[in-house]
Amino acid sequence: MSVPIAIQLDAVQALGEELAALATELSGDADLCGSTAVSLATAAPGEVSEQAGATGQLWAVLVADLVAGAQAASVALLGAVLSYRLADAALSDRLLAARTAPPMGTR
C-alpha cells in the first residue's frame, strides 16, 4: 500500500541549490587537499612523511567523493522539482482547457 506524501517544492529546490553551492565550494578544497598531500609526502624523509602524504591523499579522495555526492544529490533534487512542476503545469493546463471548452454537442 502506498502512502501519500507532501513536500514543499521551494524547500526542496533550496536544498538542491545549497548542495550545488557546497559542491562548488568543496571542489576547490579537494584540489588544495591533493596538492597539500604532495607537500606532506615530501616534507621530510622517512615513514612519517610518507604516511602523512598518504593520509592527505586519502583525505583529498574523501573530499572529492563528497563533492560528487553533493552534486549528484543536487541534480536529483532539482530534477525532481522541475519534473513535478512541469507535470503540475500540464495538469493545470488540461483542467483549464476542460473548463473553458464548450459542452459536447453544441456548436
CSV table of C-alpha atoms in Angstrom, one decimal:
chain,number,residue,atom,x,y,z
A,1,MET,CA,0.0,0.0,0.0
A,2,SER,CA,1.4,3.4,-0.9
A,3,VAL,CA,1.2,6.3,1.4
A,4,PRO,CA,0.8,9.8,0.1
A,5,ILE,CA,3.5,12.3,0.9
A,6,ALA,CA,3.6,16.0,0.8
A,7,ILE,CA,6.7,18.1,0.1
A,8,GLN,CA,7.4,21.8,-0.1
A,9,LEU,CA,8.9,22.2,-3.6
A,10,ASP,CA,10.5,25.6,-2.7
A,11,ALA,CA,12.3,24.0,0.2
A,12,VAL,CA,13.5,21.0,-1.9
A,13,GLN,CA,14.7,23.4,-4.6
A,14,ALA,CA,16.6,25.5,-2.0
A,15,LEU,CA,18.2,22.3,-0.6
A,16,GLY,CA,19.3,21.3,-4.2
A,17,GLU,CA,20.7,24.8,-4.8
A,18,GLU,CA,22.6,24.7,-1.5
A,19,LEU,CA,24.1,21.3,-2.3
A,20,ALA,CA,25.2,22.6,-5.7
A,21,ALA,CA,26.9,25.6,-4.0
A,22,LEU,CA,28.5,23.3,-1.4
A,23,ALA,CA,29.9,21.0,-4.2
A,24,THR,CA,31.3,24.0,-6.0
A,25,GLU,CA,33.0,25.3,-2.8
A,26,LEU,CA,34.4,21.9,-1.8
A,27,SER,CA,35.8,21.2,-5.3
A,28,GLY,CA,38.4,23.8,-4.7
A,29,ASP,CA,39.2,22.3,-1.3
A,30,ALA,CA,39.6,18.9,-2.9
A,31,ASP,CA,42.3,20.4,-5.3
A,32,LEU,CA,44.0,22.0,-2.3
A,33,CYS,CA,44.0,18.8,-0.3
A,34,GLY,CA,45.6,16.9,-3.2
A,35,SER,CA,48.4,19.5,-3.5
A,36,THR,CA,48.9,19.6,0.2
A,37,ALA,CA,49.2,15.8,0.3
A,38,VAL,CA,52.2,16.0,-2.1
A,39,SER,CA,53.8,18.6,0.2
A,40,LEU,CA,53.2,16.4,3.2
A,41,ALA,CA,54.8,13.4,1.5
A,42,THR,CA,58.0,15.3,0.6
A,43,ALA,CA,58.3,17.5,3.7
A,44,ALA,CA,60.9,15.3,5.4
A,45,PRO,CA,62.5,11.9,4.6
A,46,GLY,CA,61.1,8.9,6.2
A,47,GLU,CA,58.0,7.0,7.1
A,48,VAL,CA,56.2,9.8,8.9
A,49,SER,CA,56.1,12.0,5.8
A,50,GLU,CA,55.1,9.0,3.6
A,51,GLN,CA,52.2,8.3,5.9
A,52,ALA,CA,51.2,11.9,6.2
A,53,GLY,CA,51.2,12.2,2.4
A,54,ALA,CA,49.1,9.0,2.1
A,55,THR,CA,46.7,10.3,4.7
A,56,GLY,CA,46.5,13.7,2.9
A,57,GLN,CA,45.8,11.9,-0.4
A,58,LEU,CA,43.0,9.8,1.1
A,59,TRP,CA,41.6,13.0,2.6
A,60,ALA,CA,41.6,14.5,-0.9
A,61,VAL,CA,39.7,11.4,-2.3
A,62,LEU,CA,37.2,11.7,0.6
A,63,VAL,CA,36.5,15.4,-0.2
A,64,ALA,CA,36.3,14.6,-4.0
A,65,ASP,CA,33.7,11.9,-3.2
A,66,LEU,CA,31.8,14.3,-1.0
A,67,VAL,CA,31.8,16.8,-3.9
A,68,ALA,CA,30.4,14.1,-6.3
A,69,GLY,CA,27.8,13.0,-3.8
A,70,ALA,CA,26.6,16.6,-3.2
A,71,GLN,CA,26.5,17.2,-7.0
A,72,ALA,CA,24.5,14.0,-7.6
A,73,ALA,CA,22.0,14.8,-4.8
A,74,SER,CA,21.6,18.4,-6.1
A,75,VAL,CA,21.0,17.2,-9.7
A,76,ALA,CA,18.4,14.6,-8.4
A,77,LEU,CA,16.6,17.1,-6.2
A,78,LEU,CA,16.5,19.9,-8.8
A,79,GLY,CA,15.4,17.5,-11.5
A,80,ALA,CA,12.6,16.1,-9.4
A,81,VAL,CA,11.3,19.6,-8.6
A,82,LEU,CA,11.4,20.6,-12.2
A,83,SER,CA,9.7,17.4,-13.3
A,84,TYR,CA,7.0,17.8,-10.7
A,85,ARG,CA,6.4,21.4,-11.6
A,86,LEU,CA,6.2,20.6,-15.3
A,87,ALA,CA,3.7,17.8,-14.6
A,88,ASP,CA,1.7,20.0,-12.4
A,89,ALA,CA,1.6,22.8,-15.0
A,90,ALA,CA,0.5,20.3,-17.7
A,91,LEU,CA,-2.3,19.0,-15.5
A,92,SER,CA,-3.4,22.6,-14.7
A,93,ASP,CA,-3.5,23.4,-18.4
A,94,ARG,CA,-5.6,20.3,-19.2
A,95,LEU,CA,-8.0,21.2,-16.4
A,96,LEU,CA,-8.3,24.8,-17.5
A,97,ALA,CA,-8.9,23.7,-21.1
A,98,ALA,CA,-11.6,21.3,-20.0
A,99,ARG,CA,-13.4,24.0,-18.0
A,100,THR,CA,-13.3,26.5,-20.9
A,101,ALA,CA,-14.2,24.1,-23.7
A,102,PRO,CA,-17.8,24.3,-25.0
A,103,PRO,CA,-20.0,21.4,-23.9
A,104,MET,CA,-20.0,18.4,-26.2
A,105,GLY,CA,-22.7,18.5,-29.0
A,106,THR,CA,-23.0,22.3,-29.0
A,107,ARG,CA,-21.7,24.3,-31.9
